[in-house]
GROMACS .gro file of C-alpha atoms in nm:
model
  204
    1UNK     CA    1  -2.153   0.484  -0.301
    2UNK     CA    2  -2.125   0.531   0.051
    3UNK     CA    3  -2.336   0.298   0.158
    4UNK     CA    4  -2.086  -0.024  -0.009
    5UNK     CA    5  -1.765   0.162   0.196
    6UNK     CA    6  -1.645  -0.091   0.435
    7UNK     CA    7  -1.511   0.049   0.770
    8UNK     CA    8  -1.302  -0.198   0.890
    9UNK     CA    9  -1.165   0.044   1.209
   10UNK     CA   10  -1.260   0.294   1.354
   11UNK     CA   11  -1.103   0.344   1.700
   12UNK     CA   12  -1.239   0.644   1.951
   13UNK     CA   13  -1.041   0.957   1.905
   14UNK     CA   14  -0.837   0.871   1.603
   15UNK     CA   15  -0.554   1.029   1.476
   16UNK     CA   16  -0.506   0.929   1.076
   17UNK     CA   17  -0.681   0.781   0.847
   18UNK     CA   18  -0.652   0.519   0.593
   19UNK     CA   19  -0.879   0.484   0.274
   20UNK     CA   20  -0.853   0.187   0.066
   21UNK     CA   21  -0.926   0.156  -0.322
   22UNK     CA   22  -1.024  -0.123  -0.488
   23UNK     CA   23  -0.981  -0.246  -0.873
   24UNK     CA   24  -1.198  -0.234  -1.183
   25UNK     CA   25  -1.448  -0.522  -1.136
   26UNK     CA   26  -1.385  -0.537  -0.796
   27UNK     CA   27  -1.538  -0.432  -0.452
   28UNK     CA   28  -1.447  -0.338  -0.119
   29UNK     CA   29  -1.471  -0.663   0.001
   30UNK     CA   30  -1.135  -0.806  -0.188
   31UNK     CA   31  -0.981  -0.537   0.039
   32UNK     CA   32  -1.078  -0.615   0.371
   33UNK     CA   33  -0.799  -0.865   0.445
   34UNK     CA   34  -0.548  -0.624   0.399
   35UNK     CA   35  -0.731  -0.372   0.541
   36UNK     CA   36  -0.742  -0.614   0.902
   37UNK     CA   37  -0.338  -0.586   0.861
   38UNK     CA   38  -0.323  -0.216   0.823
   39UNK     CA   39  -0.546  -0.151   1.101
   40UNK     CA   40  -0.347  -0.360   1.313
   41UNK     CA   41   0.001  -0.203   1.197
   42UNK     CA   42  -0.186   0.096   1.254
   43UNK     CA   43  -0.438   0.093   1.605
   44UNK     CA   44  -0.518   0.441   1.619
   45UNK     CA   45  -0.624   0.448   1.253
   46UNK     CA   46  -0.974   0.496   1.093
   47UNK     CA   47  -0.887   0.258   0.813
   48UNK     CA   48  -1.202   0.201   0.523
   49UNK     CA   49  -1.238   0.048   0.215
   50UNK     CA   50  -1.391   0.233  -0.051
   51UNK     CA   51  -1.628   0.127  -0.314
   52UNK     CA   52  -1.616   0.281  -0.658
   53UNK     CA   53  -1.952   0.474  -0.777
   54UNK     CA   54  -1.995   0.340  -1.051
   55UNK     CA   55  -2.072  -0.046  -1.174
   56UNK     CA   56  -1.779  -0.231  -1.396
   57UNK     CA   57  -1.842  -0.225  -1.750
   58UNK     CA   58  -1.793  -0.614  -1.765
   59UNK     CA   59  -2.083  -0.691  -1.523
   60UNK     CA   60  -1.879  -0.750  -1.222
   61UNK     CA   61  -1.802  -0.550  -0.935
   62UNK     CA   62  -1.719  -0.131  -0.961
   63UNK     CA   63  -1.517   0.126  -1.125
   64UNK     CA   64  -1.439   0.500  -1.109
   65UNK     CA   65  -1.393   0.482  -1.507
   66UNK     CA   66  -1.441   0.221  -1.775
   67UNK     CA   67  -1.203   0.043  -1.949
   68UNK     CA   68  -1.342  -0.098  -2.216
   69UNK     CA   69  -1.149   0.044  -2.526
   70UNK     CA   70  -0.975   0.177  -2.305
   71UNK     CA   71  -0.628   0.330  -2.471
   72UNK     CA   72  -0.291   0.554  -2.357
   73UNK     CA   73  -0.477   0.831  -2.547
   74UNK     CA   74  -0.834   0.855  -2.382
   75UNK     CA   75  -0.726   0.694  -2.055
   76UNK     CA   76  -0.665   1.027  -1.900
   77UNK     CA   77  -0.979   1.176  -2.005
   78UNK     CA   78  -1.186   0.935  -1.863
   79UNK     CA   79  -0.984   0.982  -1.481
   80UNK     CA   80  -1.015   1.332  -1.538
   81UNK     CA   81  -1.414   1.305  -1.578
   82UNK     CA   82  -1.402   1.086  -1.194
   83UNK     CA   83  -1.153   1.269  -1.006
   84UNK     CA   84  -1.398   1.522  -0.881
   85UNK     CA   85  -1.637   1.229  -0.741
   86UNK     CA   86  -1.301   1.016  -0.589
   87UNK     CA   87  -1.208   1.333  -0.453
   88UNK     CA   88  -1.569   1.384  -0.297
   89UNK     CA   89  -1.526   1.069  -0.140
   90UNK     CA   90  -1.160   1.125  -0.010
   91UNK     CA   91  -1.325   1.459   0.159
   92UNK     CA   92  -1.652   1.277   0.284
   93UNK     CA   93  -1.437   1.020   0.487
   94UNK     CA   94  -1.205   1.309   0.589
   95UNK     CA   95  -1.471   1.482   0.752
   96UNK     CA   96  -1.626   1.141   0.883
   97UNK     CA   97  -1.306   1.082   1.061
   98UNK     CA   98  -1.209   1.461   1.184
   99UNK     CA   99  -0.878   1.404   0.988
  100UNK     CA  100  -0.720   1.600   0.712
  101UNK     CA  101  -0.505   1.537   0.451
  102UNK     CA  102  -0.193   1.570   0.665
  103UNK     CA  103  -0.321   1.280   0.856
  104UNK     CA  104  -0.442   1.038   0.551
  105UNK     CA  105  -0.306   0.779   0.345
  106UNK     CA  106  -0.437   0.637   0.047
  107UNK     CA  107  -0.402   0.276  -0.033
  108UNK     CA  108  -0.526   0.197  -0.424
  109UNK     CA  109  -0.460  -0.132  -0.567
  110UNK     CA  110  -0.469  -0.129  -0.988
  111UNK     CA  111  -0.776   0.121  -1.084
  112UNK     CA  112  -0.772   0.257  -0.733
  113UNK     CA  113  -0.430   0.297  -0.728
  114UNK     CA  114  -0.443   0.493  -1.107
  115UNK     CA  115  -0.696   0.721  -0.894
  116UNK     CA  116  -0.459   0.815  -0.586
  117UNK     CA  117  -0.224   0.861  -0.795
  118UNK     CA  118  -0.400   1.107  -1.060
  119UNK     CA  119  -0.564   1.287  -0.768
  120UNK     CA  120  -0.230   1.465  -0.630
  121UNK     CA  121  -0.169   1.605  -0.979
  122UNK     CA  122  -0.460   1.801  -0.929
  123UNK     CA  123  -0.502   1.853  -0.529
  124UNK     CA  124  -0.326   1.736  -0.226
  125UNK     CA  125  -0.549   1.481  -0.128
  126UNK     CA  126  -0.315   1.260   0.140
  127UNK     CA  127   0.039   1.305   0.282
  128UNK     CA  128   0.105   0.960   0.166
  129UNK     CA  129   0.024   0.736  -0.132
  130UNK     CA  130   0.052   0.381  -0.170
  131UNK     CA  131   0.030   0.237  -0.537
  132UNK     CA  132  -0.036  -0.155  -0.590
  133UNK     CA  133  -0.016  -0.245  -0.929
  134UNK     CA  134  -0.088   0.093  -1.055
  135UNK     CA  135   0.006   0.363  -1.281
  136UNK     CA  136   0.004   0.700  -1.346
  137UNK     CA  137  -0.239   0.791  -1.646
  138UNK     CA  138   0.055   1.014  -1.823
  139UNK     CA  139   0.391   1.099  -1.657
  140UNK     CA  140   0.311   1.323  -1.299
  141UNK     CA  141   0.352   1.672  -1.371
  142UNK     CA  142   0.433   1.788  -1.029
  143UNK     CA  143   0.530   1.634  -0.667
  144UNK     CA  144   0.308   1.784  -0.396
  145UNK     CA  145   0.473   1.907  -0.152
  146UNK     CA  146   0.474   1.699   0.179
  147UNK     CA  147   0.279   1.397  -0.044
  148UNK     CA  148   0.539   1.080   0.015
  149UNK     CA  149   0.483   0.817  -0.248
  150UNK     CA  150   0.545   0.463  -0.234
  151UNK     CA  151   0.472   0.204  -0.540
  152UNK     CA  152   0.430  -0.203  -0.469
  153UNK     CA  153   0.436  -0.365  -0.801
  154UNK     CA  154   0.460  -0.766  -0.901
  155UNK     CA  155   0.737  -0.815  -1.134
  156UNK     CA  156   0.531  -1.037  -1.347
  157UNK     CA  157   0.202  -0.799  -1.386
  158UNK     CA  158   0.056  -0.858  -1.711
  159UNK     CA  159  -0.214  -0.597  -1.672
  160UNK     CA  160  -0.018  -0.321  -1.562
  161UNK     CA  161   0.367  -0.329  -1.661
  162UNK     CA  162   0.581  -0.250  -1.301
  163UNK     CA  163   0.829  -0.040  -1.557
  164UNK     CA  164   0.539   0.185  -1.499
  165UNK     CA  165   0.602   0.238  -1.108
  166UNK     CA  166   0.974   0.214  -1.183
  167UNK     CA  167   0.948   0.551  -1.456
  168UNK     CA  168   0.687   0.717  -1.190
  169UNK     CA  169   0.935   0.704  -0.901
  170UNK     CA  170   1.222   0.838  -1.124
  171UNK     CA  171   0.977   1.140  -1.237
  172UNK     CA  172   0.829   1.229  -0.909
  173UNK     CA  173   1.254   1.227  -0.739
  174UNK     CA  174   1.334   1.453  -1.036
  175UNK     CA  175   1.074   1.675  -0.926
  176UNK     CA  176   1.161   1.633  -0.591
  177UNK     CA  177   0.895   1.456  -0.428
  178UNK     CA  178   0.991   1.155  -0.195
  179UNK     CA  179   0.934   0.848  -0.411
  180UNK     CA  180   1.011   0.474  -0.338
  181UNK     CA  181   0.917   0.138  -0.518
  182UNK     CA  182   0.922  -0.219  -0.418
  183UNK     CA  183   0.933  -0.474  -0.725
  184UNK     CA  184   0.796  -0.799  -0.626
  185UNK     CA  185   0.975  -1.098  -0.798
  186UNK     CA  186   0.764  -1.345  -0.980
  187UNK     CA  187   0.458  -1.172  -0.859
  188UNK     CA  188   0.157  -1.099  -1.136
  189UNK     CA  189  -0.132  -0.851  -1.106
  190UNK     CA  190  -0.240  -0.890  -0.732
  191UNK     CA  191  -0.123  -0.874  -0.369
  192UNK     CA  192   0.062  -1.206  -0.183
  193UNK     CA  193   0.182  -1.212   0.140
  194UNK     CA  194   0.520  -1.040   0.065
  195UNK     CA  195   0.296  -0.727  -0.149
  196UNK     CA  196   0.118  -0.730   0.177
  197UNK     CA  197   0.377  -0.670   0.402
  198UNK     CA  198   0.513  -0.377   0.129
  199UNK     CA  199   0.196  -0.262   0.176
  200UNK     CA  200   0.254  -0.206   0.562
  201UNK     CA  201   0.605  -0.092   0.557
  202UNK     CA  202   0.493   0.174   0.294
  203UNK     CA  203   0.159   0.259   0.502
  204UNK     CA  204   0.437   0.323   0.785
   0.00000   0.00000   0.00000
């Protein structure tokens, strides 16, 4: 797994750090441009891009879980089943980059953002989350303390429906967590230039 990680920064002494997931089918790679703009927006930032364990079920690319058949009722078995390996990884880059939870973010876009998402309803994995395109696999159940949440969703996504983000943000605030989305008009399943630059503001 390790070994397909893209670091895309890593400055001398850094402070925070910034782990990037990708989608089903997808690899690290598809990342990297954004990744370039985070690292920017954020110079003293170890900022990677993760690859998935696992190969994608459709021949393409990785995944932390399968979707094929995948439905609302076994969806959150199968995260439950890779949470302790994405959670691995979240540790393994921690320790790589002498930062701690406090000082990491984690970026997921679709499958990678289901992931991020799923993992603070278990453990406090990063002080801040940034959902593209993503979901929760079930309503959260609890609002970490300290864990900020922002969601970046395309108005248009077929794949993932932003209503979604929208019903996540109102659950986490009722529970008291600090929870923000950005709808992106017109916008399908993916990142444009104006998902990007929600993507920075919300890295902050």
């Amino acid at each position: 797994m390790s070994d397909r990680s893209l670091v895309v920064a890593s400055p001398a002494g850094a402070t925070s750090l910034v782990l990037m997931f990708h989608g089903v089918g997808s690899s690290p790679a598809d990342l990297v441009p954004l990744a370039r703009s985070v690292a920017a927006h954020r110079p003293q930032a170890m900022v990677v891009c993760v690859c998935a364990p696992d190969p994608s079920s459709f021949g393409s690319g990785w995944q932390w879980f399968s979707v094929a058949g995948v439905t609302e009722e076994n969806r959150a078995g199968r995260i439950a089943q890779a949470l302790p390996a994405f959670g691995a990884e979240v540790a393994r880059w921690q320790a790589q980059a002498g930062v701690g939870p406090a000082g990491t973010t984690l970026v997921g876009f679709s499958q990678g953002a289901i992931m991020s998402l799923e993992a603070t309803q278990v453990t406090e994995p990063a002080a801040r989350i940034v959902a593209v395109a993503g979901r929760f696999a079930q309503p959260p159940r609890r609002a970490p303390q300290g864990v900020v949440f922002r969601f970046v969703h395309g108005e248009a996504d077929p794949v993932i429906d932003p209503r979604f983000s929208l019903s996540a943000v109102d659950a986490l605030q009722a529970l008291g967590a600090d929870a923000s989305v950005q709808v992106i008009p017109g916008l399908g399943h993916g990142i444009d230039a104006r998902a990007a630059r929600a993507v920075l503001e919300a890295v902050g």
